[in-house]
């Protein structure tokens, strides 16, 4: 068995590091990824929400759009067989007045103007 490596965080950087170290071959590294959330992805995850109540089926946890900074992330996804797919983007900056809940999916007076 090779060197034991612990990677804290299963976001894009942690998973990329784990993949690169695991791909070294000859059991050079024994990699363990430690993540506090119940899924991998870090800021590139989404949470299901009530579409009737909130106007969308999910809300993104952080990463929005596809800026050029994500080129390496997309390259890794391609290498692993995951292809990007189109999503319907909603842009709105507003708050549900009754629940005091900020979201990027509510209709907003700011956008309406």
CSV table of N, CA, C and O in Angstrom, one decimal:
chain,number,residue,atom,x,y,z
A,1,UNK,N,0.8,-1.2,0.0
A,1,UNK,CA,0.0,0.0,0.0
A,1,UNK,C,0.9,1.2,0.0
A,1,UNK,O,1.9,1.3,0.7
A,2,UNK,N,0.5,2.3,-0.8
A,2,UNK,CA,1.3,3.5,-0.9
A,2,UNK,C,1.0,4.4,0.3
A,2,UNK,O,0.4,4.1,1.3
A,3,UNK,N,1.5,5.6,0.1
A,3,UNK,CA,1.3,6.7,1.1
A,3,UNK,C,-0.2,6.9,1.4
A,3,UNK,O,-1.0,7.0,0.4
A,4,UNK,N,-0.6,7.1,2.6
A,4,UNK,CA,-2.0,7.4,2.9
A,4,UNK,C,-2.2,8.9,2.8
A,4,UNK,O,-1.4,9.7,3.4
A,5,UNK,N,-3.2,9.3,2.1
A,5,UNK,CA,-3.5,10.7,1.9
A,5,UNK,C,-4.9,11.0,2.3
A,5,UNK,O,-5.8,10.2,1.9
A,6,UNK,N,-5.2,12.0,3.1
A,6,UNK,CA,-6.5,12.4,3.5
A,6,UNK,C,-6.8,13.7,2.9
A,6,UNK,O,-6.0,14.7,3.0
A,7,UNK,N,-7.9,13.8,2.1
A,7,UNK,CA,-8.3,15.1,1.5
A,7,UNK,C,-9.5,15.5,2.2
A,7,UNK,O,-10.5,14.8,2.3
A,8,UNK,N,-9.5,16.8,2.7
A,8,UNK,CA,-10.7,17.3,3.4
A,8,UNK,C,-11.5,18.2,2.4
A,8,UNK,O,-11.0,19.2,2.0
A,9,UNK,N,-12.7,17.7,2.2
A,9,UNK,CA,-13.5,18.5,1.3
A,9,UNK,C,-13.7,17.8,0.0
A,9,UNK,O,-12.8,17.4,-0.7
A,10,UNK,N,-15.0,17.5,-0.4
A,10,UNK,CA,-15.3,16.8,-1.6
A,10,UNK,C,-15.9,17.8,-2.7
A,10,UNK,O,-16.8,17.4,-3.4
A,11,UNK,N,-15.4,19.0,-2.7
A,11,UNK,CA,-15.7,20.0,-3.7
A,11,UNK,C,-14.9,19.7,-4.9
A,11,UNK,O,-14.2,18.7,-5.1
A,12,UNK,N,-14.9,20.6,-5.9
A,12,UNK,CA,-14.2,20.4,-7.1
A,12,UNK,C,-12.7,20.2,-6.9
A,12,UNK,O,-12.1,19.3,-7.5
A,13,UNK,N,-12.1,21.0,-6.0
A,13,UNK,CA,-10.7,20.9,-5.8
A,13,UNK,C,-10.3,19.6,-5.1
A,13,UNK,O,-9.4,18.8,-5.5
A,14,UNK,N,-11.1,19.2,-4.1
A,14,UNK,CA,-10.8,18.0,-3.3
A,14,UNK,C,-11.0,16.7,-4.2
A,14,UNK,O,-10.2,15.8,-4.2
A,15,UNK,N,-12.1,16.7,-5.0
A,15,UNK,CA,-12.3,15.6,-5.9
A,15,UNK,C,-11.3,15.5,-7.0
A,15,UNK,O,-10.9,14.4,-7.4
A,16,UNK,N,-10.9,16.6,-7.5
A,16,UNK,CA,-9.9,16.7,-8.6
A,16,UNK,C,-8.6,16.1,-8.0
A,16,UNK,O,-7.9,15.3,-8.7
A,17,UNK,N,-8.2,16.5,-6.8
A,17,UNK,CA,-7.0,16.0,-6.2
A,17,UNK,C,-7.1,14.5,-5.9
A,17,UNK,O,-6.1,13.8,-6.2
A,18,UNK,N,-8.2,14.1,-5.4
A,18,UNK,CA,-8.4,12.7,-5.2
A,18,UNK,C,-8.3,11.8,-6.5
A,18,UNK,O,-7.6,10.8,-6.5
A,19,UNK,N,-8.9,12.4,-7.5
A,19,UNK,CA,-8.8,11.7,-8.8
A,19,UNK,C,-7.3,11.6,-9.3
A,19,UNK,O,-6.9,10.5,-9.7
A,20,UNK,N,-6.7,12.7,-9.3
A,20,UNK,CA,-5.3,12.8,-9.8
A,20,UNK,C,-4.4,11.8,-9.0
A,20,UNK,O,-3.6,11.1,-9.5
A,21,UNK,N,-4.5,11.9,-7.7
A,21,UNK,CA,-3.7,11.0,-6.8
A,21,UNK,C,-4.0,9.5,-7.0
A,21,UNK,O,-3.1,8.7,-7.1
A,22,UNK,N,-5.3,9.2,-7.1
A,22,UNK,CA,-5.7,7.8,-7.4
A,22,UNK,C,-5.3,7.3,-8.7
A,22,UNK,O,-5.1,6.1,-8.9
A,23,UNK,N,-5.2,8.2,-9.7
A,23,UNK,CA,-4.8,7.8,-11.0
A,23,UNK,C,-3.3,7.6,-11.2
A,23,UNK,O,-2.8,7.2,-12.3
A,24,UNK,N,-2.5,7.8,-10.1
A,24,UNK,CA,-1.0,7.7,-10.2
A,24,UNK,C,-0.6,6.3,-10.5
A,24,UNK,O,0.5,6.1,-11.0
A,25,UNK,N,-1.4,5.3,-10.2
A,25,UNK,CA,-1.0,3.9,-10.5
A,25,UNK,C,-0.1,3.3,-9.5
A,25,UNK,O,0.4,3.9,-8.6
A,26,UNK,N,0.1,2.0,-9.6
A,26,UNK,CA,1.0,1.2,-8.7
A,26,UNK,C,0.6,1.4,-7.3
A,26,UNK,O,1.5,1.3,-6.4
A,27,UNK,N,-0.6,1.7,-6.9
A,27,UNK,CA,-1.0,2.0,-5.5
A,27,UNK,C,-0.1,3.0,-4.8
A,27,UNK,O,0.3,2.8,-3.7
A,28,UNK,N,0.4,4.0,-5.6
A,28,UNK,CA,1.3,5.0,-5.0
A,28,UNK,C,0.6,5.7,-3.8
A,28,UNK,O,1.3,6.0,-2.8
A,29,UNK,N,-0.7,5.9,-3.9
A,29,UNK,CA,-1.4,6.6,-2.9
A,29,UNK,C,-2.6,5.9,-2.5
A,29,UNK,O,-3.3,5.4,-3.4
A,30,UNK,N,-3.0,5.9,-1.2
A,30,UNK,CA,-4.2,5.4,-0.7
A,30,UNK,C,-5.0,6.7,-0.3
A,30,UNK,O,-4.6,7.3,0.7
A,31,UNK,N,-6.0,7.0,-1.1
A,31,UNK,CA,-6.7,8.3,-0.9
A,31,UNK,C,-8.0,8.1,-0.1
A,31,UNK,O,-8.8,7.3,-0.5
A,32,UNK,N,-8.2,8.9,0.9
A,32,UNK,CA,-9.5,9.0,1.6
A,32,UNK,C,-10.0,10.5,1.5
A,32,UNK,O,-9.2,11.4,1.8
A,33,UNK,N,-11.3,10.6,1.1
A,33,UNK,CA,-11.9,12.0,1.0
A,33,UNK,C,-12.8,12.1,2.2
A,33,UNK,O,-13.7,11.2,2.4
A,34,UNK,N,-12.7,13.2,2.9
A,34,UNK,CA,-13.5,13.5,4.1
A,34,UNK,C,-14.4,14.7,3.8
A,34,UNK,O,-13.9,15.7,3.4
A,35,UNK,N,-15.7,14.5,3.9
A,35,UNK,CA,-16.7,15.5,3.5
A,35,UNK,C,-17.7,15.6,4.6
A,35,UNK,O,-18.3,14.6,5.0
A,36,UNK,N,-18.0,16.8,5.1
A,36,UNK,CA,-19.0,17.0,6.1
A,36,UNK,C,-20.5,16.9,5.6
A,36,UNK,O,-21.4,16.6,6.3
A,37,UNK,N,-20.7,17.3,4.3
A,37,UNK,CA,-22.0,17.2,3.7
A,37,UNK,C,-22.4,15.8,3.4
A,37,UNK,O,-21.5,14.9,3.3
A,38,UNK,N,-23.6,15.6,3.0
A,38,UNK,CA,-24.1,14.2,2.7
A,38,UNK,C,-23.9,13.9,1.2
A,38,UNK,O,-24.4,12.9,0.7
A,39,UNK,N,-23.2,14.8,0.5
A,39,UNK,CA,-23.0,14.6,-1.0
A,39,UNK,C,-21.7,15.4,-1.4
A,39,UNK,O,-21.3,16.3,-0.7
A,40,UNK,N,-21.1,14.9,-2.5
A,40,UNK,CA,-19.9,15.6,-3.0
A,40,UNK,C,-20.4,16.8,-3.9
A,40,UNK,O,-21.5,16.9,-4.3
A,41,UNK,N,-19.5,17.7,-4.1
A,41,UNK,CA,-19.8,18.8,-5.0
A,41,UNK,C,-19.4,20.2,-4.4
A,41,UNK,O,-19.3,21.1,-5.2
A,42,UNK,N,-19.4,20.3,-3.1
A,42,UNK,CA,-19.0,21.6,-2.6
A,42,UNK,C,-20.0,22.6,-3.0
A,42,UNK,O,-21.2,22.5,-2.8
A,43,UNK,N,-19.6,23.7,-3.6
A,43,UNK,CA,-20.4,24.8,-4.0
A,43,UNK,C,-21.1,24.5,-5.3
A,43,UNK,O,-21.8,25.4,-5.9
A,44,UNK,N,-20.9,23.4,-5.9
A,44,UNK,CA,-21.5,23.0,-7.2
A,44,UNK,C,-22.6,22.0,-7.0
A,44,UNK,O,-22.7,21.0,-7.7
A,45,UNK,N,-23.5,22.3,-6.0
A,45,UNK,CA,-24.6,21.4,-5.8
A,45,UNK,C,-25.9,22.2,-5.8
A,45,UNK,O,-25.9,23.4,-5.8
A,46,UNK,N,-27.0,21.5,-5.8
A,46,UNK,CA,-28.3,22.1,-5.8
A,46,UNK,C,-29.2,21.4,-4.8
A,46,UNK,O,-29.0,20.2,-4.5
A,47,UNK,N,-30.1,22.1,-4.2
A,47,UNK,CA,-31.1,21.5,-3.3
A,47,UNK,C,-32.5,21.6,-3.9
A,47,UNK,O,-32.9,22.6,-4.4
A,48,UNK,N,-33.2,20.4,-3.7
A,48,UNK,CA,-34.6,20.4,-4.2
A,48,UNK,C,-35.4,21.3,-3.2
A,48,UNK,O,-35.2,21.3,-2.0
A,49,UNK,N,-36.3,22.1,-3.8
A,49,UNK,CA,-37.2,22.9,-3.1
A,49,UNK,C,-38.7,22.7,-3.6
A,49,UNK,O,-38.8,22.2,-4.7
A,50,UNK,N,-39.6,23.2,-2.9
A,50,UNK,CA,-41.0,23.1,-3.3
A,50,UNK,C,-41.3,24.1,-4.5
A,50,UNK,O,-41.3,25.3,-4.3
A,51,UNK,N,-41.5,23.6,-5.7
A,51,UNK,CA,-41.7,24.5,-6.8
A,51,UNK,C,-43.0,25.3,-6.8
A,51,UNK,O,-43.0,26.4,-7.3
A,52,UNK,N,-44.0,24.7,-6.1
A,52,UNK,CA,-45.2,25.5,-6.0
A,52,UNK,C,-45.0,26.7,-5.1
A,52,UNK,O,-45.6,27.8,-5.3
A,53,UNK,N,-44.2,26.5,-4.1
A,53,UNK,CA,-44.0,27.6,-3.1
A,53,UNK,C,-43.0,28.6,-3.5
A,53,UNK,O,-43.1,29.8,-3.3
A,54,UNK,N,-41.9,28.1,-4.1
A,54,UNK,CA,-40.8,28.9,-4.4
A,54,UNK,C,-40.6,29.3,-5.9
A,54,UNK,O,-39.7,30.0,-6.2
A,55,UNK,N,-41.3,28.7,-6.8
A,55,UNK,CA,-41.2,29.1,-8.2
A,55,UNK,C,-40.2,28.4,-9.0
A,55,UNK,O,-39.9,28.7,-10.1
A,56,UNK,N,-39.5,27.4,-8.4
A,56,UNK,CA,-38.4,26.6,-9.0
A,56,UNK,C,-38.3,25.3,-8.3
A,56,UNK,O,-38.7,25.2,-7.1
A,57,UNK,N,-37.8,24.3,-9.0
A,57,UNK,CA,-37.6,23.0,-8.4
A,57,UNK,C,-36.4,22.8,-7.6
A,57,UNK,O,-36.3,21.9,-6.8
A,58,UNK,N,-35.4,23.7,-7.8
A,58,UNK,CA,-34.2,23.6,-7.0
A,58,UNK,C,-33.6,25.0,-6.8
A,58,UNK,O,-33.9,25.9,-7.5
A,59,UNK,N,-32.6,25.1,-5.9
A,59,UNK,CA,-31.9,26.3,-5.7
A,59,UNK,C,-30.4,25.9,-5.7
A,59,UNK,O,-30.0,24.9,-5.1
A,60,UNK,N,-29.5,26.6,-6.4
A,60,UNK,CA,-28.1,26.3,-6.4
A,60,UNK,C,-27.5,26.8,-5.1
A,60,UNK,O,-27.8,27.8,-4.6
A,61,UNK,N,-26.5,26.0,-4.6
A,61,UNK,CA,-25.8,26.3,-3.4
A,61,UNK,C,-24.8,27.4,-3.6
A,61,UNK,O,-24.3,27.9,-2.6
A,62,UNK,N,-24.3,27.6,-4.7
A,62,UNK,CA,-23.2,28.6,-4.9
A,62,UNK,C,-22.8,28.9,-6.3
A,62,UNK,O,-22.9,30.0,-6.8
A,63,UNK,N,-22.3,27.9,-7.0
A,63,UNK,CA,-21.8,28.1,-8.3
A,63,UNK,C,-22.9,28.4,-9.3
A,63,UNK,O,-23.9,27.6,-9.3
A,64,UNK,N,-22.8,29.4,-10.0
A,64,UNK,CA,-23.8,29.8,-11.0
A,64,UNK,C,-23.1,30.1,-12.3
A,64,UNK,O,-22.1,30.8,-12.3
A,65,UNK,N,-23.6,29.7,-13.4
A,65,UNK,CA,-23.1,30.0,-14.7
A,65,UNK,C,-21.9,29.1,-15.1
A,65,UNK,O,-21.7,28.1,-14.4
A,66,UNK,N,-21.3,29.5,-16.1
A,66,UNK,CA,-20.2,28.6,-16.6
A,66,UNK,C,-19.0,29.5,-17.0
A,66,UNK,O,-18.6,29.6,-18.2
A,67,UNK,N,-18.4,30.2,-16.1
A,67,UNK,CA,-17.3,31.1,-16.4
A,67,UNK,C,-16.1,30.3,-16.9
A,67,UNK,O,-16.0,29.1,-16.6
A,68,UNK,N,-15.2,31.0,-17.6
A,68,UNK,CA,-14.0,30.3,-18.1
A,68,UNK,C,-13.1,29.7,-16.9
A,68,UNK,O,-12.3,28.8,-17.2
A,69,UNK,N,-13.3,30.1,-15.7
A,69,UNK,CA,-12.5,29.6,-14.6
A,69,UNK,C,-12.8,28.1,-14.4
A,69,UNK,O,-12.0,27.4,-13.7
A,70,UNK,N,-13.9,27.7,-14.9
A,70,UNK,CA,-14.3,26.3,-14.7
A,70,UNK,C,-13.9,25.3,-15.8
A,70,UNK,O,-14.3,24.2,-15.8
A,71,UNK,N,-13.0,25.8,-16.6
A,71,UNK,CA,-12.5,25.0,-17.8
A,71,UNK,C,-11.9,23.7,-17.3
A,71,UNK,O,-12.2,22.6,-17.8
A,72,UNK,N,-11.1,23.7,-16.2
A,72,UNK,CA,-10.5,22.5,-15.7
A,72,UNK,C,-11.5,21.5,-15.1
A,72,UNK,O,-11.4,20.3,-15.2
A,73,UNK,N,-12.5,22.1,-14.4
A,73,UNK,CA,-13.6,21.3,-13.9
A,73,UNK,C,-14.3,20.6,-15.0
A,73,UNK,O,-14.6,19.4,-14.9
A,74,UNK,N,-14.7,21.3,-16.0
A,74,UNK,CA,-15.4,20.7,-17.1
A,74,UNK,C,-14.5,19.6,-17.8
A,74,UNK,O,-15.0,18.6,-18.2
A,75,UNK,N,-13.2,19.9,-17.9
A,75,UNK,CA,-12.3,18.9,-18.5
A,75,UNK,C,-12.3,17.6,-17.7
A,75,UNK,O,-12.3,16.5,-18.2
A,76,UNK,N,-12.3,17.7,-16.4
A,76,UNK,CA,-12.3,16.6,-15.5
A,76,UNK,C,-13.6,15.8,-15.6
A,76,UNK,O,-13.7,14.6,-15.7
A,77,UNK,N,-14.7,16.6,-15.7
A,77,UNK,CA,-16.1,15.9,-15.9
A,77,UNK,C,-16.1,15.1,-17.2
A,77,UNK,O,-16.6,14.0,-17.2
A,78,UNK,N,-15.6,15.7,-18.2
A,78,UNK,CA,-15.5,15.0,-19.5
A,78,UNK,C,-14.7,13.7,-19.4
A,78,UNK,O,-15.1,12.7,-19.9
A,79,UNK,N,-13.5,13.8,-18.7
A,79,UNK,CA,-12.6,12.7,-18.6
A,79,UNK,C,-13.4,11.6,-17.8
A,79,UNK,O,-13.2,10.4,-18.1
A,80,UNK,N,-14.2,11.9,-16.9
A,80,UNK,CA,-14.9,10.9,-16.1
A,80,UNK,C,-16.3,10.5,-16.7
A,80,UNK,O,-17.0,9.7,-16.1
A,81,UNK,N,-16.6,11.1,-17.8
A,81,UNK,CA,-17.8,10.7,-18.6
A,81,UNK,C,-19.1,11.4,-18.2
A,81,UNK,O,-20.2,11.0,-18.5
A,82,UNK,N,-18.9,12.6,-17.5
A,82,UNK,CA,-20.1,13.4,-17.1
A,82,UNK,C,-20.1,14.6,-18.1
A,82,UNK,O,-19.2,15.3,-18.2
A,83,UNK,N,-21.2,14.7,-18.8
A,83,UNK,CA,-21.4,15.8,-19.8
A,83,UNK,C,-22.3,16.9,-19.2
A,83,UNK,O,-23.3,16.6,-18.5
A,84,UNK,N,-22.0,18.1,-19.5
A,84,UNK,CA,-22.8,19.2,-19.1
A,84,UNK,C,-24.1,19.2,-19.8
A,84,UNK,O,-24.2,18.7,-21.0
A,85,UNK,N,-25.1,19.7,-19.2
A,85,UNK,CA,-26.4,19.8,-19.9
A,85,UNK,C,-27.0,21.1,-19.6
A,85,UNK,O,-26.7,21.8,-18.6
A,86,UNK,N,-27.9,21.6,-20.5
A,86,UNK,CA,-28.5,22.9,-20.4
A,86,UNK,C,-29.4,22.9,-19.2
A,86,UNK,O,-30.1,21.9,-18.9
A,87,UNK,N,-29.5,24.0,-18.6
A,87,UNK,CA,-30.5,24.2,-17.5
A,87,UNK,C,-31.2,25.5,-17.8
A,87,UNK,O,-30.7,26.4,-18.5
A,88,UNK,N,-32.4,25.7,-17.2
A,88,UNK,CA,-33.1,26.9,-17.4
A,88,UNK,C,-32.7,27.8,-16.3
A,88,UNK,O,-32.9,27.5,-15.1
A,89,UNK,N,-32.1,28.9,-16.6
A,89,UNK,CA,-31.5,29.9,-15.7
A,89,UNK,C,-32.6,30.9,-15.3
A,89,UNK,O,-33.2,31.5,-16.2
A,90,UNK,N,-32.8,31.1,-14.0
A,90,UNK,CA,-33.7,32.1,-13.6
A,90,UNK,C,-32.9,33.2,-12.8
A,90,UNK,O,-32.1,32.8,-12.0
A,91,UNK,N,-33.0,34.4,-13.2
A,91,UNK,CA,-32.3,35.5,-12.5
A,91,UNK,C,-33.3,36.4,-11.8
A,91,UNK,O,-34.1,37.0,-12.5
A,92,UNK,N,-33.2,36.4,-10.5
A,92,UNK,CA,-34.1,37.3,-9.8
A,92,UNK,C,-33.5,37.5,-8.4
A,92,UNK,O,-32.9,36.6,-7.8
A,93,UNK,N,-33.5,38.7,-7.9
A,93,UNK,CA,-33.0,39.0,-6.6
A,93,UNK,C,-34.1,39.6,-5.8
A,93,UNK,O,-34.5,40.7,-6.0
A,94,UNK,N,-34.7,38.8,-4.9
A,94,UNK,CA,-35.8,39.2,-4.2
A,94,UNK,C,-36.0,38.4,-2.9
A,94,UNK,O,-35.3,37.5,-2.7
A,95,UNK,N,-37.1,38.7,-2.2
A,95,UNK,CA,-37.3,38.1,-1.0
A,95,UNK,C,-38.8,37.8,-0.8
A,95,UNK,O,-39.6,38.7,-1.2
A,96,UNK,N,-39.1,36.7,-0.3
A,96,UNK,CA,-40.5,36.4,0.0
A,96,UNK,C,-40.9,37.2,1.3
A,96,UNK,O,-40.4,36.9,2.4
A,97,UNK,N,-41.7,38.2,1.1
A,97,UNK,CA,-42.1,39.1,2.2
A,97,UNK,C,-42.7,38.4,3.4
A,97,UNK,O,-42.5,38.7,4.6
A,98,UNK,N,-43.5,37.3,3.1
A,98,UNK,CA,-44.2,36.6,4.2
A,98,UNK,C,-43.2,35.7,5.0
A,98,UNK,O,-43.5,35.5,6.2
A,99,UNK,N,-42.2,35.2,4.4
A,99,UNK,CA,-41.3,34.3,5.1
A,99,UNK,C,-39.9,34.8,5.4
A,99,UNK,O,-39.1,34.1,5.9
A,100,UNK,N,-39.6,36.0,4.9
A,100,UNK,CA,-38.3,36.6,5.1
A,100,UNK,C,-37.2,35.7,4.6
A,100,UNK,O,-36.2,35.4,5.2
A,101,UNK,N,-37.4,35.2,3.4
A,101,UNK,CA,-36.5,34.2,2.8
A,101,UNK,C,-35.9,34.7,1.5
A,101,UNK,O,-36.6,35.0,0.5
A,102,UNK,N,-34.6,34.9,1.5
A,102,UNK,CA,-33.9,35.4,0.3
A,102,UNK,C,-33.7,34.3,-0.7
A,102,UNK,O,-33.3,33.2,-0.3
A,103,UNK,N,-33.8,34.6,-2.0
A,103,UNK,CA,-33.6,33.5,-3.0
A,103,UNK,C,-33.3,34.1,-4.3
A,103,UNK,O,-33.6,35.3,-4.6
A,104,UNK,N,-32.7,33.3,-5.2
A,104,UNK,CA,-32.5,33.8,-6.5
A,104,UNK,C,-33.6,33.2,-7.5
A,104,UNK,O,-33.5,33.3,-8.7
A,105,UNK,N,-34.7,32.7,-6.9
A,105,UNK,CA,-35.7,32.2,-7.8
A,105,UNK,C,-37.1,32.9,-7.6
A,105,UNK,O,-38.0,32.6,-8.4
A,106,UNK,N,-37.2,33.7,-6.6
A,106,UNK,CA,-38.5,34.4,-6.5
A,106,UNK,C,-38.7,35.5,-7.5
A,106,UNK,O,-37.7,36.2,-7.8
A,107,UNK,N,-39.9,35.8,-8.0
A,107,UNK,CA,-40.1,37.0,-8.8
A,107,UNK,C,-39.8,38.2,-7.9
A,107,UNK,O,-39.9,38.1,-6.6
A,108,UNK,N,-39.3,39.3,-8.4
A,108,UNK,CA,-38.8,40.4,-7.6
A,108,UNK,C,-39.3,41.7,-8.2
A,108,UNK,O,-39.3,41.9,-9.4
A,109,UNK,N,-39.6,42.6,-7.3
A,109,UNK,CA,-40.0,44.0,-7.8
A,109,UNK,C,-38.8,44.6,-8.4
A,109,UNK,O,-39.0,45.5,-9.3
A,110,UNK,N,-37.6,44.3,-8.0
A,110,UNK,CA,-36.4,44.9,-8.6
A,110,UNK,C,-36.3,44.5,-10.1
A,110,UNK,O,-36.1,45.4,-11.0
A,111,UNK,N,-36.5,43.3,-10.4
A,111,UNK,CA,-36.4,42.8,-11.8
A,111,UNK,C,-37.6,43.3,-12.6
A,111,UNK,O,-37.5,43.7,-13.7
A,112,UNK,N,-38.8,43.4,-12.0
A,112,UNK,CA,-40.0,43.9,-12.7
A,112,UNK,C,-39.8,45.3,-13.2
A,112,UNK,O,-40.4,45.7,-14.2
A,113,UNK,N,-39.1,46.1,-12.4
A,113,UNK,CA,-38.9,47.5,-12.8
A,113,UNK,C,-37.9,47.6,-13.9
A,113,UNK,O,-37.8,48.5,-14.7
